[in-house]
PDB file of C-alpha atoms and ligand atoms in Angstrom:
ATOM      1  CA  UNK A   1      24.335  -4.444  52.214  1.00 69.00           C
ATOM      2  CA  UNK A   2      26.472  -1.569  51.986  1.00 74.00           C
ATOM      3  CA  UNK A   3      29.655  -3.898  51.336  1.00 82.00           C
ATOM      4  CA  UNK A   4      27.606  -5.676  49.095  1.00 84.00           C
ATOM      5  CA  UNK A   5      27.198  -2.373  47.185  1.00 81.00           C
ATOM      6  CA  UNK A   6      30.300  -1.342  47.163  1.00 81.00           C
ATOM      7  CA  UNK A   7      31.867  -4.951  45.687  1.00 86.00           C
ATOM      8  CA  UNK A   8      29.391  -4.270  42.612  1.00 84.00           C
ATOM      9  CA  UNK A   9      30.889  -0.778  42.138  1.00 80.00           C
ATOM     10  CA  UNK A  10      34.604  -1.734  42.534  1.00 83.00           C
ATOM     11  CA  UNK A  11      34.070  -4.656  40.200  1.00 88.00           C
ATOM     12  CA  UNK A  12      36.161  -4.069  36.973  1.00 89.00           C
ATOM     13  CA  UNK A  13      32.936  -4.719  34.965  1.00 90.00           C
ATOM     14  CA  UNK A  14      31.275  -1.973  36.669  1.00 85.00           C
ATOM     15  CA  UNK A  15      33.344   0.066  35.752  1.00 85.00           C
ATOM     16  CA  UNK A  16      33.535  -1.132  32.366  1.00 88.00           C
ATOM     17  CA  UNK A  17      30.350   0.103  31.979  1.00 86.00           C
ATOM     18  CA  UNK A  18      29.901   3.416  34.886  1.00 85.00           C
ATOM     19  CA  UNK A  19      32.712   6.261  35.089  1.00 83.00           C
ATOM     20  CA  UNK A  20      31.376   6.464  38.970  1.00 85.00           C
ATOM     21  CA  UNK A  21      30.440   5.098  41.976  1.00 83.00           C
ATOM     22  CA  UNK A  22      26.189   4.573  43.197  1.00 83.00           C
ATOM     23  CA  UNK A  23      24.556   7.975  42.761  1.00 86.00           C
ATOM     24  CA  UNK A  24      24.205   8.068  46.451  1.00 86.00           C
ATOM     25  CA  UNK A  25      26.202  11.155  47.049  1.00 89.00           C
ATOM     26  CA  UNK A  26      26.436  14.532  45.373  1.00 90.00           C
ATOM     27  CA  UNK A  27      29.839  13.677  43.819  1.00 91.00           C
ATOM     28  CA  UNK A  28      29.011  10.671  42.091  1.00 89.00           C
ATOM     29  CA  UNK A  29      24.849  11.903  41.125  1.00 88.00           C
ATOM     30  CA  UNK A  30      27.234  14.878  39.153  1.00 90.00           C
ATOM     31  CA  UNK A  31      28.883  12.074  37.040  1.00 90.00           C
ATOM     32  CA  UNK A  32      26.342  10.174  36.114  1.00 89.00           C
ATOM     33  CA  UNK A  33      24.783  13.536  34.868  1.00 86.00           C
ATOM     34  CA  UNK A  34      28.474  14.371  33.333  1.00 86.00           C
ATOM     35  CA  UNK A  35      29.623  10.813  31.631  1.00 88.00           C
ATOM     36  CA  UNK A  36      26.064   9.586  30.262  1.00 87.00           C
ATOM     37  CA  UNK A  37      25.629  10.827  26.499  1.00 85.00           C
ATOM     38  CA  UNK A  38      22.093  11.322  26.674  1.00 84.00           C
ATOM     39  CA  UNK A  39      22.056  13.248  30.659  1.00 84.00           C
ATOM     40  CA  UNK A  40      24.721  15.199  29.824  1.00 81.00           C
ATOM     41  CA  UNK A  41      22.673  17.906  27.664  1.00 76.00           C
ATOM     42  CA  UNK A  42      21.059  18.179  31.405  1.00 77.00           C
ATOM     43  CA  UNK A  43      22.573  20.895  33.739  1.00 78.00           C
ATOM     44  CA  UNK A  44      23.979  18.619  37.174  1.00 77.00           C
ATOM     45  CA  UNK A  45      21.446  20.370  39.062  1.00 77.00           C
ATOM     46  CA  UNK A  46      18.556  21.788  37.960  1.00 80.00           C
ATOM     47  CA  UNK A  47      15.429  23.571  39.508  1.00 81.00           C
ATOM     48  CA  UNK A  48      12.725  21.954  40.786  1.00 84.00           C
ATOM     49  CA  UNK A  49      10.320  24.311  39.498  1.00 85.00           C
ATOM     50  CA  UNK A  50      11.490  24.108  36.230  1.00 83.00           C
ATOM     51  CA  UNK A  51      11.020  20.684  36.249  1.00 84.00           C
ATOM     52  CA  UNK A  52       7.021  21.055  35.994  1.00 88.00           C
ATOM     53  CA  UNK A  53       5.010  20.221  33.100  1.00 88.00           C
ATOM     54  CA  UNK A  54       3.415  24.100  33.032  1.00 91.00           C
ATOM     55  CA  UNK A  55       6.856  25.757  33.191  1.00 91.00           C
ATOM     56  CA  UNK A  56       8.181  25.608  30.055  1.00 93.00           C
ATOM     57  CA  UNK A  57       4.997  23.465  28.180  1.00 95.00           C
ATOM     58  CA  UNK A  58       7.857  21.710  26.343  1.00 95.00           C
ATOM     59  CA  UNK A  59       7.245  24.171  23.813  1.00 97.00           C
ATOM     60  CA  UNK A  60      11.330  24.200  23.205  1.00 97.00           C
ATOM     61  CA  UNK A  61      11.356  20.661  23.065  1.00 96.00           C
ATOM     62  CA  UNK A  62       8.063  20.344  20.656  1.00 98.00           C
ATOM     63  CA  UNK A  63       9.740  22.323  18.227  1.00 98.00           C
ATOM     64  CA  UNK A  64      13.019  20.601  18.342  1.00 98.00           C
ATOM     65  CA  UNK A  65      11.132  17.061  17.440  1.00 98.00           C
ATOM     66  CA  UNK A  66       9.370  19.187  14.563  1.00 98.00           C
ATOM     67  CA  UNK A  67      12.495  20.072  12.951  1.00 98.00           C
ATOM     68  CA  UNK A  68      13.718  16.575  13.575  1.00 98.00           C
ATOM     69  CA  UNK A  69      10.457  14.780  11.918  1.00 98.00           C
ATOM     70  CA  UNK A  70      10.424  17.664   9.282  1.00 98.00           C
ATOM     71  CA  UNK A  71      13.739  16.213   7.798  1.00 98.00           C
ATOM     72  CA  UNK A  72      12.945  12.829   7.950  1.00 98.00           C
ATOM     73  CA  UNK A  73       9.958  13.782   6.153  1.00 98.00           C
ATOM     74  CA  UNK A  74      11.321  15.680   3.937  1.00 98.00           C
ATOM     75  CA  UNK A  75      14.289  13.661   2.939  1.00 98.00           C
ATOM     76  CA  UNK A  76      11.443  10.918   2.124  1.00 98.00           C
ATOM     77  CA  UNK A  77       9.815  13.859  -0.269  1.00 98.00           C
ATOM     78  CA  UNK A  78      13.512  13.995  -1.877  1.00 98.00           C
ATOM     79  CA  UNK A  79      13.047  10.756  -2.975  1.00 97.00           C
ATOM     80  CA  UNK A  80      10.026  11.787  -5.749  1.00 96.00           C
ATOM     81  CA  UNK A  81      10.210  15.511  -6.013  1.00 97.00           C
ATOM     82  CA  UNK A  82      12.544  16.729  -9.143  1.00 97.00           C
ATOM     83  CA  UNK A  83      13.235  20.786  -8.631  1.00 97.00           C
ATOM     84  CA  UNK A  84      12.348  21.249 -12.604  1.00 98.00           C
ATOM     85  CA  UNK A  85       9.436  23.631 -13.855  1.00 97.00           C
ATOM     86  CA  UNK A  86       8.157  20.555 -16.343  1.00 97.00           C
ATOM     87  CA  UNK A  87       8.204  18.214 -13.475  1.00 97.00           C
ATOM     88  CA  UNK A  88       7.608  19.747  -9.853  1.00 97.00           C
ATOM     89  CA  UNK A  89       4.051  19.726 -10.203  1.00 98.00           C
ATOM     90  CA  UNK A  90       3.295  16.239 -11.929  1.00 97.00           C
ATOM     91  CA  UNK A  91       5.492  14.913  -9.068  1.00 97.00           C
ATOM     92  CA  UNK A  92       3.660  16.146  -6.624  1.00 97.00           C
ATOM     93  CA  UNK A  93       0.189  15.280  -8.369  1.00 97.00           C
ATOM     94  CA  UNK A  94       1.697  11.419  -8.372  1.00 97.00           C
ATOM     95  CA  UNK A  95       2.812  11.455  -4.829  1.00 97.00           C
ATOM     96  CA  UNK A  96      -0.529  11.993  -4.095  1.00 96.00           C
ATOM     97  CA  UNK A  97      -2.331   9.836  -6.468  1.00 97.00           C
ATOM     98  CA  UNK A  98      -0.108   7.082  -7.253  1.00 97.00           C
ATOM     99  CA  UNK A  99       3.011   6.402  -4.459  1.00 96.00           C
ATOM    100  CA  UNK A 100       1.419   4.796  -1.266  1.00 96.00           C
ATOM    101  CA  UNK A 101       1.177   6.603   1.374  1.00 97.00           C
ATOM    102  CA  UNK A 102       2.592   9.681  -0.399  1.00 97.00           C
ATOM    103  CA  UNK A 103      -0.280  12.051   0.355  1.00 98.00           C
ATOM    104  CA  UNK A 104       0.266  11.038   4.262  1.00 98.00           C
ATOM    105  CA  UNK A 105       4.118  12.061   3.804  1.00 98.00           C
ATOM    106  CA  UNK A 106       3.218  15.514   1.874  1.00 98.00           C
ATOM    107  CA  UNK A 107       0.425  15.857   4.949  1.00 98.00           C
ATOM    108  CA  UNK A 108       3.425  15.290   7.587  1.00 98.00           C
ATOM    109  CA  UNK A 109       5.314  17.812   5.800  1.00 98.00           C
ATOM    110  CA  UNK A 110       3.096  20.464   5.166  1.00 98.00           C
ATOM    111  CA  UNK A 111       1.353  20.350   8.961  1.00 98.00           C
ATOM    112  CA  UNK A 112       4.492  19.524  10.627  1.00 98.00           C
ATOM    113  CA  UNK A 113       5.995  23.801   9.056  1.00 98.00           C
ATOM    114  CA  UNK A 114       2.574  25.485  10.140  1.00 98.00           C
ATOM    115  CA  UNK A 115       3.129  23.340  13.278  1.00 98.00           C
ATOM    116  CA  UNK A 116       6.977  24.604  13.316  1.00 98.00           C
ATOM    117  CA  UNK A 117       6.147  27.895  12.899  1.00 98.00           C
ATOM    118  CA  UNK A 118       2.970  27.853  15.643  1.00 98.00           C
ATOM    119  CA  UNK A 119       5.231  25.753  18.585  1.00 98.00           C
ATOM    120  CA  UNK A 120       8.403  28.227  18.124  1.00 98.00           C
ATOM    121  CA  UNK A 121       6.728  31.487  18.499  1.00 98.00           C
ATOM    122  CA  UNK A 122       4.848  30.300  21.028  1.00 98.00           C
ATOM    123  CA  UNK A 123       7.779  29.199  23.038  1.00 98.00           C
ATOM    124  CA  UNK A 124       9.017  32.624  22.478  1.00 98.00           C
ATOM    125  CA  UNK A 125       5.839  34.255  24.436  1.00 98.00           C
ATOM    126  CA  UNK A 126       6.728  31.625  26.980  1.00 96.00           C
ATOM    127  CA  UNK A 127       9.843  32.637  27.331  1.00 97.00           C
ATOM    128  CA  UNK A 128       9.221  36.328  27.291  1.00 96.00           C
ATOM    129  CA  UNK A 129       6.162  35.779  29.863  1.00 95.00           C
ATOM    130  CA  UNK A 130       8.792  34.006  32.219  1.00 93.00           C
ATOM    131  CA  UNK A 131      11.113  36.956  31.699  1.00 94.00           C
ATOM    132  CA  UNK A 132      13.691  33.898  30.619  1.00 94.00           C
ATOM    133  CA  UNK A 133      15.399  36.235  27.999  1.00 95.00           C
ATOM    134  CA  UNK A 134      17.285  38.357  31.343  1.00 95.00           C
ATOM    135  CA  UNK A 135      21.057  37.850  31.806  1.00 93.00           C
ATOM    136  CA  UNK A 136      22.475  35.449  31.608  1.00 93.00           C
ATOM    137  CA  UNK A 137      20.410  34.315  29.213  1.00 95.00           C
ATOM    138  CA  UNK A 138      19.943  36.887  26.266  1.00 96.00           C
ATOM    139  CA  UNK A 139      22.564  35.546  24.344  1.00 97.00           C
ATOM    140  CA  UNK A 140      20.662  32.237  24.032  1.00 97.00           C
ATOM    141  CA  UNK A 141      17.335  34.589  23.035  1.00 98.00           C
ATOM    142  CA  UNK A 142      19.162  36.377  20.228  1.00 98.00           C
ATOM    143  CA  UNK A 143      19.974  32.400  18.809  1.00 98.00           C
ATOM    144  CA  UNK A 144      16.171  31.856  19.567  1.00 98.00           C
ATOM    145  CA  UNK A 145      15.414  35.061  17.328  1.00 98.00           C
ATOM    146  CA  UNK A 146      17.785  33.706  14.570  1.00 98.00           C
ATOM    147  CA  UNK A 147      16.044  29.867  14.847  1.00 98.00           C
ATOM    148  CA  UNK A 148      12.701  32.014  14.533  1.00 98.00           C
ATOM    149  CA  UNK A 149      13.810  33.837  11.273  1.00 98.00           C
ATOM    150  CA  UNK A 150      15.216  30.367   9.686  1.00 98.00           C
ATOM    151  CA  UNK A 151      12.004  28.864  10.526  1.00 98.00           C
ATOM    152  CA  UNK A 152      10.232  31.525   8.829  1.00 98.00           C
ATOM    153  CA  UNK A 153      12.756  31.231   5.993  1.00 98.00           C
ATOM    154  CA  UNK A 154      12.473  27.142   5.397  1.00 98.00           C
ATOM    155  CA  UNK A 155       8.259  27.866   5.417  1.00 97.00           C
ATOM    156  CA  UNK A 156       8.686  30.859   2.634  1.00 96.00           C
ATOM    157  CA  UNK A 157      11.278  28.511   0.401  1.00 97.00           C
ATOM    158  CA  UNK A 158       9.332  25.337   0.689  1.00 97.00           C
ATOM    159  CA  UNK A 159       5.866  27.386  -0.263  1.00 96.00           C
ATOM    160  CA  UNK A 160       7.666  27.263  -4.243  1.00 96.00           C
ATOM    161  CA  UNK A 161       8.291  24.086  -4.328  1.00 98.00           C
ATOM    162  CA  UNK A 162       5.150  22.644  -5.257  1.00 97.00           C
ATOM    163  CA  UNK A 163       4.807  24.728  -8.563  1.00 96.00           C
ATOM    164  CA  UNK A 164       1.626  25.247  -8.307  1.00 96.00           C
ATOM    165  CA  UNK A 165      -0.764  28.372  -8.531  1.00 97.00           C
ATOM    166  CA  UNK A 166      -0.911  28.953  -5.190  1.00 96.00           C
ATOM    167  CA  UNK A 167       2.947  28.856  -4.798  1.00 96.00           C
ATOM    168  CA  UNK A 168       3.732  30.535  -7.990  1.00 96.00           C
ATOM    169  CA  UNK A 169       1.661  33.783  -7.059  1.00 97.00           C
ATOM    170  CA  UNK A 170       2.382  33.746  -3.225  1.00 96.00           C
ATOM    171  CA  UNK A 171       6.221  34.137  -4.311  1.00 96.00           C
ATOM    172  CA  UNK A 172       5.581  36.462  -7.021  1.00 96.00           C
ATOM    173  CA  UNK A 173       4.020  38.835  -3.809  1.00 96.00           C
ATOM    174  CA  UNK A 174       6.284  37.691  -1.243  1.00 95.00           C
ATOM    175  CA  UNK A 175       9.160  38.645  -3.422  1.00 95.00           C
ATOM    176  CA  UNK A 176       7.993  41.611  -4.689  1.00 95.00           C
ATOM    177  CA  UNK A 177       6.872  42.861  -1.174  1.00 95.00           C
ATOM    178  CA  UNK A 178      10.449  42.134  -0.148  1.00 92.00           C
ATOM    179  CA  UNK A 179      11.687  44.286  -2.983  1.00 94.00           C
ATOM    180  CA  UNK A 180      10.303  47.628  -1.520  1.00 95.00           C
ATOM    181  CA  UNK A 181      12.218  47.180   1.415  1.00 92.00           C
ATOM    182  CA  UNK A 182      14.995  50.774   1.075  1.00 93.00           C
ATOM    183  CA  UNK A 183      18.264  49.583   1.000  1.00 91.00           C
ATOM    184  CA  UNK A 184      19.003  45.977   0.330  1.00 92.00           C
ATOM    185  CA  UNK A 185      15.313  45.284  -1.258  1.00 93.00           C
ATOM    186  CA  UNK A 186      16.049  45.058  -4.849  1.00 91.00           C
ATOM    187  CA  UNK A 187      19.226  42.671  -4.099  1.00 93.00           C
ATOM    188  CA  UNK A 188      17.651  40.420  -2.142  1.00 93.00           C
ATOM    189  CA  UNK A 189      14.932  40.133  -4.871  1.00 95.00           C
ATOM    190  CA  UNK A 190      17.307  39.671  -7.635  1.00 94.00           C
ATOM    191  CA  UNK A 191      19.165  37.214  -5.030  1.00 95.00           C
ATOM    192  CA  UNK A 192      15.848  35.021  -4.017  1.00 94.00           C
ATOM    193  CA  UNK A 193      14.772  34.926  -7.726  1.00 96.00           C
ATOM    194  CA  UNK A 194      18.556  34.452  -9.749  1.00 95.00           C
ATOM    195  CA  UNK A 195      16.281  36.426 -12.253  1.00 91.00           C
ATOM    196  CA  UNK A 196      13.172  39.358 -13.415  1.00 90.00           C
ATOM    197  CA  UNK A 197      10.485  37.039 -12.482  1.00 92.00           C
ATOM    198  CA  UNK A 198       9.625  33.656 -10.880  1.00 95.00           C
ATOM    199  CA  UNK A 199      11.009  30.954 -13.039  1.00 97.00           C
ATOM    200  CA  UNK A 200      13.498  28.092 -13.150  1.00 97.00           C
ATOM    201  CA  UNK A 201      16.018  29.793 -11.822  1.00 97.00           C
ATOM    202  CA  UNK A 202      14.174  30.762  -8.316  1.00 97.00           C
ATOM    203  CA  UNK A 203      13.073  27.186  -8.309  1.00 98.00           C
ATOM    204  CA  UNK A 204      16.837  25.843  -8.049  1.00 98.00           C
ATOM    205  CA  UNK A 205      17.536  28.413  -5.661  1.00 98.00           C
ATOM    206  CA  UNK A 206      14.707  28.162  -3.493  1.00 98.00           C
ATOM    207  CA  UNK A 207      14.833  24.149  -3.114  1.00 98.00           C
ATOM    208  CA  UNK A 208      18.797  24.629  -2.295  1.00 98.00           C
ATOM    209  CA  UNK A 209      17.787  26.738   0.291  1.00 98.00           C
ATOM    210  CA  UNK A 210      15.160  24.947   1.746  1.00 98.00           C
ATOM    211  CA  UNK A 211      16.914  21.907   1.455  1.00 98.00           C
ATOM    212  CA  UNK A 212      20.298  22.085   2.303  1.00 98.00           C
ATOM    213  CA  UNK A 213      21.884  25.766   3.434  1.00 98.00           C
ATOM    214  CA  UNK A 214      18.464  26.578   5.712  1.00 98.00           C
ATOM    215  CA  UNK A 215      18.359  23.553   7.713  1.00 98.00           C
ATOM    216  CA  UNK A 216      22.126  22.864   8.069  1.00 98.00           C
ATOM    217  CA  UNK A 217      22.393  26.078   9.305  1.00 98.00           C
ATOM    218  CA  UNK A 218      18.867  25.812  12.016  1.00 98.00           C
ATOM    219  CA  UNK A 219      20.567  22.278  12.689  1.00 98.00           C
ATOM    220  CA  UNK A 220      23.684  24.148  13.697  1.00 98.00           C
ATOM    221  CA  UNK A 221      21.817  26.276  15.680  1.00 98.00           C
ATOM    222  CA  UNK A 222      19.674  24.166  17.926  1.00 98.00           C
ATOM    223  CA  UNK A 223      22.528  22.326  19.246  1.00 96.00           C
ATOM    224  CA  UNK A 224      24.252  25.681  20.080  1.00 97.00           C
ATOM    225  CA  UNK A 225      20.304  26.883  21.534  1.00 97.00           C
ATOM    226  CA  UNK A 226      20.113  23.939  23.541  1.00 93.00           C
ATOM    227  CA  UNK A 227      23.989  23.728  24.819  1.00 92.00           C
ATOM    228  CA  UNK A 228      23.346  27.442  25.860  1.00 94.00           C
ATOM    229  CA  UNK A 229      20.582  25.978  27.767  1.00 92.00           C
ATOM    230  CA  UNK A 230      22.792  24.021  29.558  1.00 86.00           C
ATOM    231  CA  UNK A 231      25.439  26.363  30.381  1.00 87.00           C
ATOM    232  CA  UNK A 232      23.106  28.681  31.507  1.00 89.00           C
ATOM    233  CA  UNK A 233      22.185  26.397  34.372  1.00 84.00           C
ATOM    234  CA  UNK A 234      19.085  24.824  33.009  1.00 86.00           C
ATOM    235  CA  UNK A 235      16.083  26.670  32.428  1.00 89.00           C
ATOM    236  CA  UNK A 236      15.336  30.008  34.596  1.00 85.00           C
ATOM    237  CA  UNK A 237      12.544  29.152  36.755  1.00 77.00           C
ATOM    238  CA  UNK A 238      12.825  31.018  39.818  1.00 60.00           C
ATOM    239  CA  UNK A 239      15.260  33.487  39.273  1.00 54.00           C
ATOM    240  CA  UNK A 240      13.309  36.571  37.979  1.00 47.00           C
TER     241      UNK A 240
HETATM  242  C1  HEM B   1      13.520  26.520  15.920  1.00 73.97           C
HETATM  243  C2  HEM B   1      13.123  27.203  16.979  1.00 73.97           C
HETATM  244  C3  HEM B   1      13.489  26.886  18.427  1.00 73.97           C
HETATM  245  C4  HEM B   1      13.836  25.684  19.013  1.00 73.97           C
HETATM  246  C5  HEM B   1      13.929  24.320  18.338  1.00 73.97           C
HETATM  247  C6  HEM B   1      14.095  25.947  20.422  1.00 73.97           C
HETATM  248  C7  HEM B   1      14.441  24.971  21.377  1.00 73.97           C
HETATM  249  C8  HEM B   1      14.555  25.220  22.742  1.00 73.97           C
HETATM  250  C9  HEM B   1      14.628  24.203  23.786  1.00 73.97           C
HETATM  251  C10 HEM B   1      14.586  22.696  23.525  1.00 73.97           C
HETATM  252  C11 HEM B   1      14.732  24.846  24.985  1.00 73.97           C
HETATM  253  C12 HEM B   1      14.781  24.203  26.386  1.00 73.97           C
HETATM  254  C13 HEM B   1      13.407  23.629  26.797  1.00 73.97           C
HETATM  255  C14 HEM B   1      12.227  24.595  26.704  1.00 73.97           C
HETATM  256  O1  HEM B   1      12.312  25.773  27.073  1.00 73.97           O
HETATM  257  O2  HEM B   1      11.141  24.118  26.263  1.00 73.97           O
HETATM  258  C15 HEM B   1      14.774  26.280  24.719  1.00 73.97           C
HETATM  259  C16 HEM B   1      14.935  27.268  25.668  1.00 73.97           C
HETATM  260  C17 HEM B   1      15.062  28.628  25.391  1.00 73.97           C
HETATM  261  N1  HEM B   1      14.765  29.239  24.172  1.00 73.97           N
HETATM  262 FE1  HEM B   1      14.321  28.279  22.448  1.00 73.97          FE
HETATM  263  N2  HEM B   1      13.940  27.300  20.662  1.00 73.97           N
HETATM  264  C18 HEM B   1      13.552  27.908  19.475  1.00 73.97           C
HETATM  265  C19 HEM B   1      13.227  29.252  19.284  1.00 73.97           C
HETATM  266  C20 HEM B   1      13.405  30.237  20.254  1.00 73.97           C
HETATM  267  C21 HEM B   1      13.002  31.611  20.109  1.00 73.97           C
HETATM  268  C22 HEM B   1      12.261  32.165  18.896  1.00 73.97           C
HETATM  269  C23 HEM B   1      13.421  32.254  21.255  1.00 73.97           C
HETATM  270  C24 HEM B   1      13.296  33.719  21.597  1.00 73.97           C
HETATM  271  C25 HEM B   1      13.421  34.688  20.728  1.00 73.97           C
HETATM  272  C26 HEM B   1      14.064  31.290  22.120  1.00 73.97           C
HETATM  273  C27 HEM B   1      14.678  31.558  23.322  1.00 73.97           C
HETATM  274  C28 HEM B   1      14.966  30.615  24.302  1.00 73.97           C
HETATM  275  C29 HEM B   1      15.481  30.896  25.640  1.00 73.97           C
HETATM  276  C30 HEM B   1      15.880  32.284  26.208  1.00 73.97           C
HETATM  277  C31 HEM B   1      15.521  29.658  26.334  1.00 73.97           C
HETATM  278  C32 HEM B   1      15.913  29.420  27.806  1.00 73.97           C
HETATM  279  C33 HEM B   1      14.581  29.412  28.542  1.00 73.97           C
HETATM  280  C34 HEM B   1      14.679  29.329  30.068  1.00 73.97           C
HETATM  281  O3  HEM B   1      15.791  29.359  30.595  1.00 73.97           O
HETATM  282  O4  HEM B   1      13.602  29.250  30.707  1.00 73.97           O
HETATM  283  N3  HEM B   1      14.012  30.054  21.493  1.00 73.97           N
HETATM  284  N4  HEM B   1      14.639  26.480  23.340  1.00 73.97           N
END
């Protein structure tokens, strides 16, 4: 058998296919880990603890394939939505009334931020409650803290976009809240609106940031989150 075994994984198309010999020792279980494109976000060894359902609650993991289903959704909404005060609204009104499905994709959209919002703050109390932000690890919570401040970010921009009432007077406050802040609060209003009031002008730059520069940049910053993960040895059960 064990001849048999090792024929298979000296055979050329083997190897074709598997950097490594059967995982049957500790050298070659590290390489399958190492040379497989979907392990080798995994640390070689990880805890078993960690490895429990009630550790982490996937909460990291939860929002990652919110984010991900977020911008399929939302590239979908690109399709009908025109970033124009005469035609935000009626686009929206049709999605709902006249494309099929299109009040199912706005749904996806709009549940899938609150959702966003809900699953990353609550793997931040996980986190804190497993005392996961300690060394070496509080470089990967300061990322965390910048992916919760995006997250934020993408909900505030994409609350215009509708044009409606609701959006139009919620960013009217929210901006005007933000201008009181001491120092940089008048900027950043000026900034966020490209003008005195809400208008077209915060429209364009609102759906460029919620389209392109906020989720590029959260994009960016997952894979570093998660890669820190990684190199951190996996996640922290045990150690504190
Ligand atoms: C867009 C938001 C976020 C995403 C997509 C995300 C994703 C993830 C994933 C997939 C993991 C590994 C699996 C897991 O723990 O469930 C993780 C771990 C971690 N995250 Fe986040 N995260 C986000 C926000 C945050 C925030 C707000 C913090 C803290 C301020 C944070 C700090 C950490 C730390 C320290 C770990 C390592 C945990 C450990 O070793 O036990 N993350 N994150």
């Amino acid at each position: 058998m064990a001849s048999l075994t090792n024929t298979i994984t000296q055979s050329r198309v083997w190897r074709s296919f598997f950097r490594h010999g059967m995982p049957n020792n500790p050298l070659d279980r590290s390489l399958v880990m190492t040379t497989n494109i979907f392990f080798h976000l995994h640390p070689v060894k990880v805890n078993l603890k960690s490895l429990k359902a009630t550790y982490s609650l996937g909460l990291g993991i939860i929002t990652t394939f919110l984010f991900v289903s977020l911008s399929v959704s939302g590239i979908l909404l690109m399709f009908y939505y025109v970033p124009t005060v005469e035609r935000a609204y009626p686009n929206i009104v049709a999605l709902q009334t006249q494309v099929p499905f299109g009040q199912l994709l706005r749904n996806l959209h709009r549940w899938g931020a609150h959702l966003m919002v809900l699953a990353a703050v609550l793997h931040m109390a996980r986190v804190f409650y497993t005392g996961a932000y300690k060394p070496p690890r509080e470089f990967n919570w300061i990322v965390g803290v910048l992916l919760l401040i995006l997250t934020l970010g993408a909900s505030f921009t994409g609350y215009l976009l509708p044009w409606d009432q609701l959006s139009f007077w919620a960013i009217t406050v929210g901006t005007s809240i933000a201008s009181y802040e001491p120092v940089m609060g008048s900027t950043v209003k000026k900034i966020l609106l490209g003008g005195p009031e809400v208008g077209q002008e915060a429209l364009t730059r609102f759906y460029a940031l919620h389209i392109m520069v906020i989720p590029a940049i959260i994009f960016l910053l997952i894979s570093l989150h998660i890669w820190r993960v990684r190199k951190d040895g996996g996640l922290a059960a045990n150690e504190n």
